[in-house]
Tab-separated table of C-alpha atoms in Angstrom:
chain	number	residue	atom	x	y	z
A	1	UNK	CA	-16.518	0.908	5.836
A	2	UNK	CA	-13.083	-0.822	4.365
A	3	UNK	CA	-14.085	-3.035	1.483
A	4	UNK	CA	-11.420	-4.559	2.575
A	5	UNK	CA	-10.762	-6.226	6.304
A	6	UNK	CA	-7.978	-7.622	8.679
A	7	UNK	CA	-7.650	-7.917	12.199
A	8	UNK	CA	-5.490	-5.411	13.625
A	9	UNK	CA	-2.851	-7.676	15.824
A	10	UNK	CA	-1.451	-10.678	16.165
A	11	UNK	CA	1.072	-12.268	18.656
A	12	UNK	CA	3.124	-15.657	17.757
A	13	UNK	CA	5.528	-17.367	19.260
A	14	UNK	CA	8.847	-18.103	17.362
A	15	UNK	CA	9.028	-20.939	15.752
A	16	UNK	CA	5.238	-21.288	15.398
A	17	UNK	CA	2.964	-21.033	12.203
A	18	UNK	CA	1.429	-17.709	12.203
A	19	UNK	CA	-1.685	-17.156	10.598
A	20	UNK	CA	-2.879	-13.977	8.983
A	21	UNK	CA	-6.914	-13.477	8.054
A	22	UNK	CA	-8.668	-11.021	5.705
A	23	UNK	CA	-12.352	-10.349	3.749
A	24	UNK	CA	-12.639	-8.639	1.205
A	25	UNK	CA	-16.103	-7.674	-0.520
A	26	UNK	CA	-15.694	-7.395	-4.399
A	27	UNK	CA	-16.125	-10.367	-5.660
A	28	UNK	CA	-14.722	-9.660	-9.153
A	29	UNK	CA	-11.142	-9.176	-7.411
A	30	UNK	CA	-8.706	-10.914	-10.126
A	31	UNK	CA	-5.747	-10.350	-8.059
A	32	UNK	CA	-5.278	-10.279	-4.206
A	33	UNK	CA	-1.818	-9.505	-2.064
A	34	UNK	CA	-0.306	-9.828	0.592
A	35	UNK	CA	2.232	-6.775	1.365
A	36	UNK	CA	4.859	-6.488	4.234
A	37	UNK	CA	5.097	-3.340	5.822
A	38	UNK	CA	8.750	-3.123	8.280
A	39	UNK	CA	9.541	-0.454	11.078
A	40	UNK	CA	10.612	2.664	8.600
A	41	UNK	CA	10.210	1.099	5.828
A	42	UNK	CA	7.955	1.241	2.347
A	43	UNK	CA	5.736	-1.566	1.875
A	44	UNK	CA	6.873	-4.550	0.039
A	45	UNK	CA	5.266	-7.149	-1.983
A	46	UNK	CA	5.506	-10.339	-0.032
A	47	UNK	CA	3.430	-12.827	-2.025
A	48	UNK	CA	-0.053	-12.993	-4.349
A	49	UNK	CA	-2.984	-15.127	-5.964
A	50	UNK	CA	-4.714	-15.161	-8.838
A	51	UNK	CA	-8.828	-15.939	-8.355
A	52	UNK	CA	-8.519	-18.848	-10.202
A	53	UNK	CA	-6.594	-20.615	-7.913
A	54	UNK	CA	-7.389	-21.966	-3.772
A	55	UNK	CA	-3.754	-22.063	-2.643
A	56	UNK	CA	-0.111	-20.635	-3.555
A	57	UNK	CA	3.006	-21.641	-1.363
A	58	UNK	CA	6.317	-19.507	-1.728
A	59	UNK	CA	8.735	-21.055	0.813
A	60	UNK	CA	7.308	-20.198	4.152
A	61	UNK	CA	4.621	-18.214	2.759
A	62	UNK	CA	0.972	-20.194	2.366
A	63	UNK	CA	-2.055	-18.201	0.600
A	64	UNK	CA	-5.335	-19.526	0.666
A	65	UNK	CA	-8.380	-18.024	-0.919
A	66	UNK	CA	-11.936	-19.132	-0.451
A	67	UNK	CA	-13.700	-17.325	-2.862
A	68	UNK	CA	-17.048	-18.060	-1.812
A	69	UNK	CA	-16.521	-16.827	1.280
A	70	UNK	CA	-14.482	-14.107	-0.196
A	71	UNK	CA	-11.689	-14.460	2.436
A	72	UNK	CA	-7.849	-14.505	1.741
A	73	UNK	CA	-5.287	-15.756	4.253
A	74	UNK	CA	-1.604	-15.612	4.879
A	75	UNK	CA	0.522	-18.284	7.175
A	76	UNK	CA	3.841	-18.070	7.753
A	77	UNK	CA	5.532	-21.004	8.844
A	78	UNK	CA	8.389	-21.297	11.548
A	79	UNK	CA	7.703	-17.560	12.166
A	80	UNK	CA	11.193	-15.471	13.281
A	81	UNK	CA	11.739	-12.544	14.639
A	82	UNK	CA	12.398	-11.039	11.238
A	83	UNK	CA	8.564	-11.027	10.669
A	84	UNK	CA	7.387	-8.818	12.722
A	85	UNK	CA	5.860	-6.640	10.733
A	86	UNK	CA	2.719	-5.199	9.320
A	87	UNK	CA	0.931	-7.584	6.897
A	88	UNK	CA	-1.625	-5.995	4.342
A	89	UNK	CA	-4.174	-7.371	2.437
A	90	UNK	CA	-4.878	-5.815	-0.646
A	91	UNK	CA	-7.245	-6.292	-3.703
A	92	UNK	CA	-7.110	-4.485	-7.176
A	93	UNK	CA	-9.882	-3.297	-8.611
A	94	UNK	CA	-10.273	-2.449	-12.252
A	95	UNK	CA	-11.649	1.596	-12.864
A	96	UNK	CA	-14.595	1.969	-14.939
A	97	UNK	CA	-13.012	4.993	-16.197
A	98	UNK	CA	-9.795	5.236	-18.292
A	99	UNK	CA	-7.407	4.938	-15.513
A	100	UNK	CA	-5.441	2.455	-14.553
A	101	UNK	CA	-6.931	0.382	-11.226
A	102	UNK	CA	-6.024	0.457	-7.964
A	103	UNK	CA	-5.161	-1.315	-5.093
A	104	UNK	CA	-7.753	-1.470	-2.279
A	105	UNK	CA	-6.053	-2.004	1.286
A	106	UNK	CA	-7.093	-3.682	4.602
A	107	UNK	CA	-5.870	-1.896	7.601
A	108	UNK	CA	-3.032	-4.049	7.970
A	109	UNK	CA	-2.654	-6.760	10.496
A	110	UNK	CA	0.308	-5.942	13.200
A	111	UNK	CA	2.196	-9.103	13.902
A	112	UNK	CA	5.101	-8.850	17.137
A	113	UNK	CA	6.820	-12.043	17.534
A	114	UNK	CA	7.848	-13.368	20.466
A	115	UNK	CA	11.288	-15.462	21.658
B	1	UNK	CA	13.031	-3.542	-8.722
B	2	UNK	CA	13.144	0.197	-8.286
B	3	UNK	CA	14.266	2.155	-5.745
B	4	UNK	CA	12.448	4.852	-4.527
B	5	UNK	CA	13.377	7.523	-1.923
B	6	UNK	CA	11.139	10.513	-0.330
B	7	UNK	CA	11.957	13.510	1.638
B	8	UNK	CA	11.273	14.876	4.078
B	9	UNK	CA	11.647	11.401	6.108
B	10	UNK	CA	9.589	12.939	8.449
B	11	UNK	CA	7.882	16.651	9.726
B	12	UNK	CA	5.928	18.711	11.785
B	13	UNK	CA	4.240	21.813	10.753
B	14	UNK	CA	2.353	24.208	11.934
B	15	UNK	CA	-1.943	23.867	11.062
B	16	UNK	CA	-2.939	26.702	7.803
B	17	UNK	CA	0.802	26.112	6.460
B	18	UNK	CA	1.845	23.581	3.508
B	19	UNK	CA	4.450	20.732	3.034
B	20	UNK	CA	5.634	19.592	-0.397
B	21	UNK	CA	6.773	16.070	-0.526
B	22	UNK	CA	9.426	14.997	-3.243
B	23	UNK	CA	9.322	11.216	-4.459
B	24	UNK	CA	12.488	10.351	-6.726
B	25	UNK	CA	12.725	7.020	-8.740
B	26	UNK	CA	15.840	5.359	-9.654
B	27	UNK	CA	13.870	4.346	-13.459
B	28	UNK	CA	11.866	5.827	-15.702
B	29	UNK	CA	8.136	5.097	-14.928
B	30	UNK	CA	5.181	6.112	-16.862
B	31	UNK	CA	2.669	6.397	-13.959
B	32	UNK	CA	3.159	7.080	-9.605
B	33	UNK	CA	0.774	6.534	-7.270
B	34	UNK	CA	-0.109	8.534	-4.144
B	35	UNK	CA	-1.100	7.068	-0.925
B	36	UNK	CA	-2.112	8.562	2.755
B	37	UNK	CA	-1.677	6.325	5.589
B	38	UNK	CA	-3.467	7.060	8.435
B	39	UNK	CA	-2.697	6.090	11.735
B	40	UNK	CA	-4.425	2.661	12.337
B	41	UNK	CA	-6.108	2.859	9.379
B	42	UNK	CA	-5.111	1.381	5.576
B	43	UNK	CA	-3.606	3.040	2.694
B	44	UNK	CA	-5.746	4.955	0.810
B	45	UNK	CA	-4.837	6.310	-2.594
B	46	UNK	CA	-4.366	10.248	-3.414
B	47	UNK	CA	-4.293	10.303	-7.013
B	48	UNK	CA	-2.298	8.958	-9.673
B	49	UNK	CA	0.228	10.971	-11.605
B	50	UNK	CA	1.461	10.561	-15.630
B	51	UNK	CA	3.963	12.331	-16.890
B	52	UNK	CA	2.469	15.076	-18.999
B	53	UNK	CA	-1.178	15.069	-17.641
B	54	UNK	CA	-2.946	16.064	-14.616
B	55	UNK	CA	-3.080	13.947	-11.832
B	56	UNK	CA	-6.151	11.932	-11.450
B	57	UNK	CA	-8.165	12.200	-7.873
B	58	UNK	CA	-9.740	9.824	-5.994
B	59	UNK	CA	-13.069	10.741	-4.252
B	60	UNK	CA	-12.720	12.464	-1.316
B	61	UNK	CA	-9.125	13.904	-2.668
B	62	UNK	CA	-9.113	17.306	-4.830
B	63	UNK	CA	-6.657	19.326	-6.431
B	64	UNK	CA	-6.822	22.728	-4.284
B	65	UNK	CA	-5.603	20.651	-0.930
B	66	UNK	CA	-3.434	17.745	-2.695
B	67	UNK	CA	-1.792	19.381	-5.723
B	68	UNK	CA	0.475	16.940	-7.373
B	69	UNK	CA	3.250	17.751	-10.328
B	70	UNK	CA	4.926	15.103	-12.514
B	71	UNK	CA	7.637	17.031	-14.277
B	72	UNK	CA	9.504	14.043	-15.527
B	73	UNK	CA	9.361	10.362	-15.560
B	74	UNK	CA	11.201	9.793	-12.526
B	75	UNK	CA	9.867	12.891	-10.250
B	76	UNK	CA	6.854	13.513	-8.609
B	77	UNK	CA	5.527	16.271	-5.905
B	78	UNK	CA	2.847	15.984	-3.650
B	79	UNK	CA	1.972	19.628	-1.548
B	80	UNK	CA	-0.370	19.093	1.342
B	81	UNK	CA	-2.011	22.643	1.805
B	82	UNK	CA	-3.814	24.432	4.315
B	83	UNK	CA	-2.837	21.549	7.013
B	84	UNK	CA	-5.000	20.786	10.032
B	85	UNK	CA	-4.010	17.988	12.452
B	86	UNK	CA	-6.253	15.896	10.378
B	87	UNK	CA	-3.679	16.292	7.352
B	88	UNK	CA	-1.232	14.246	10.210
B	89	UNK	CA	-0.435	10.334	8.536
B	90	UNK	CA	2.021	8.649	6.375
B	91	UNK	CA	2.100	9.775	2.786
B	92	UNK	CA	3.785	7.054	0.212
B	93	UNK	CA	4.431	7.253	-3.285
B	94	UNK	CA	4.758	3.890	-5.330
B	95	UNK	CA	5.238	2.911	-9.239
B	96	UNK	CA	4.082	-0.303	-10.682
B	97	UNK	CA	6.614	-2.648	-11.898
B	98	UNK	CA	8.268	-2.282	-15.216
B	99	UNK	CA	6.904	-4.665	-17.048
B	100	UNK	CA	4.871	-6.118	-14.372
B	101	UNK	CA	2.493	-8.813	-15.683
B	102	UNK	CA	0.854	-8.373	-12.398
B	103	UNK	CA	-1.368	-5.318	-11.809
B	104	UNK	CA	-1.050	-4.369	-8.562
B	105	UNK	CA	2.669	-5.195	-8.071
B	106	UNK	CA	4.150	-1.791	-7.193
B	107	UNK	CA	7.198	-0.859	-5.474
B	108	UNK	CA	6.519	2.229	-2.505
B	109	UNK	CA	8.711	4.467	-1.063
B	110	UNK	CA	9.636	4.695	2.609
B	111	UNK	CA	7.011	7.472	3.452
B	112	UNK	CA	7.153	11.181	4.732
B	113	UNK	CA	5.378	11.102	8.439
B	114	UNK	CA	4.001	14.420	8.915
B	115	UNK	CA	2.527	15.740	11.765
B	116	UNK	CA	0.391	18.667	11.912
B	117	UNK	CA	0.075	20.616	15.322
């Protein structure tokens, strides 16, 4: 299964806080992200927390980590039309071998917004 | 940030034939990343490609149906050989960020959908 998880959809009305959930199982995880994926478009780095910390805000953008319960989330306040998007959840894990790390990836939450 | 651009956009091909995908960066970058996208499903990572050494495979991914060349620091190729309709997703390269201080910031391309019939 995905070491890392999201639910798949999410509707939200404009104007309303939208809220964005994912679990992820490695609990060494120094870095978790949130990445924005639009219609055509590469994915985009949106916003990210370090371990050591419960809660970033960037503007509209809220992260909260619980890292005991090993579960990240994303709101986005006053959501527009402009954010409908796909929002992934990602974690980087460190290689035990000489390469670099990667980034491990939910399956990306879908999020339509409505007028 | 970099810029990165792919082609094909998009394909179809016919199942038993290959498709090389180009990924072209506006900046030098030491290492590229490979990703497959399948419908529904997350990004999972190829391999990842220096300049001047083979590409390095993740499990499940090998050489013979993913071959991968890095000819310069700013080019990369990704073939997808033999195709069956289970070759059929969203393939994105990325770099990490020059000078990123964060691992895992990385910059992707806009993808090459292919579809295998």
């Amino acid at each position: 299964g995905e070491d890392v998880e999201q639910s798949l959809f999410l509707s939200v009305r404009e104007g309303d806080s939208s809220v964005i959930n994912c679990t992820y199982t490695d609990s060494s995880s120094t870095y978790l992200y949130w990445y924005k994926q639009e219609p055509g478009a590469g994915l985009q780095l949106l916003t990210y927390i370090f371990s050591n910390m419960d809660m970033k805000q960037d503007q509209r953008l809220t992260v909260l980590l619980n890292k005991k319960d090993k579960h990240l989330s994303l709101r986005i306040a006053d959501t527009q039309t402009g954010d409908s998007a796909i929002y992934f959840c990602a974690e980087f894990k460190f290689m035990t071998t000489d390469s670099w790390g990667k980034l491990q990836f939910g399956a990306g939450t879908q999020v339509v917004v409505t007028p | 940030s970099a810029v990165i651009s792919q082609k094909p956009s998009r394909d179809i091909c016919q199942r038993g034939t290959s498709l090389t995908i180009q990924c072209q960066v506006d900046s030098q970058v030491t290492m590229m990343f490979w990703y497959r996208q399948q419908p529904g499903q997350s990004l999972t990572l190829i391999a990842t490609a220096n300049q001047g050494s083979e590409a390095t495979y993740e499990s499940g991914f090998v050489i013979d149906k993913f071959p991968i060349s890095r000819p310069n620091l700013t080019f990369s190729t990704l073939t997808v050989s033999n195709m069956s309709p289970e070759d059929s997703s969203i393939y994105l390269c990325s770099v990490p960020r020059t000078g990123a201080t964060l691992l895992g910031e990385q910059f992707f391309g806009p993808g090459t959908r292919l579809t295998v019939l």
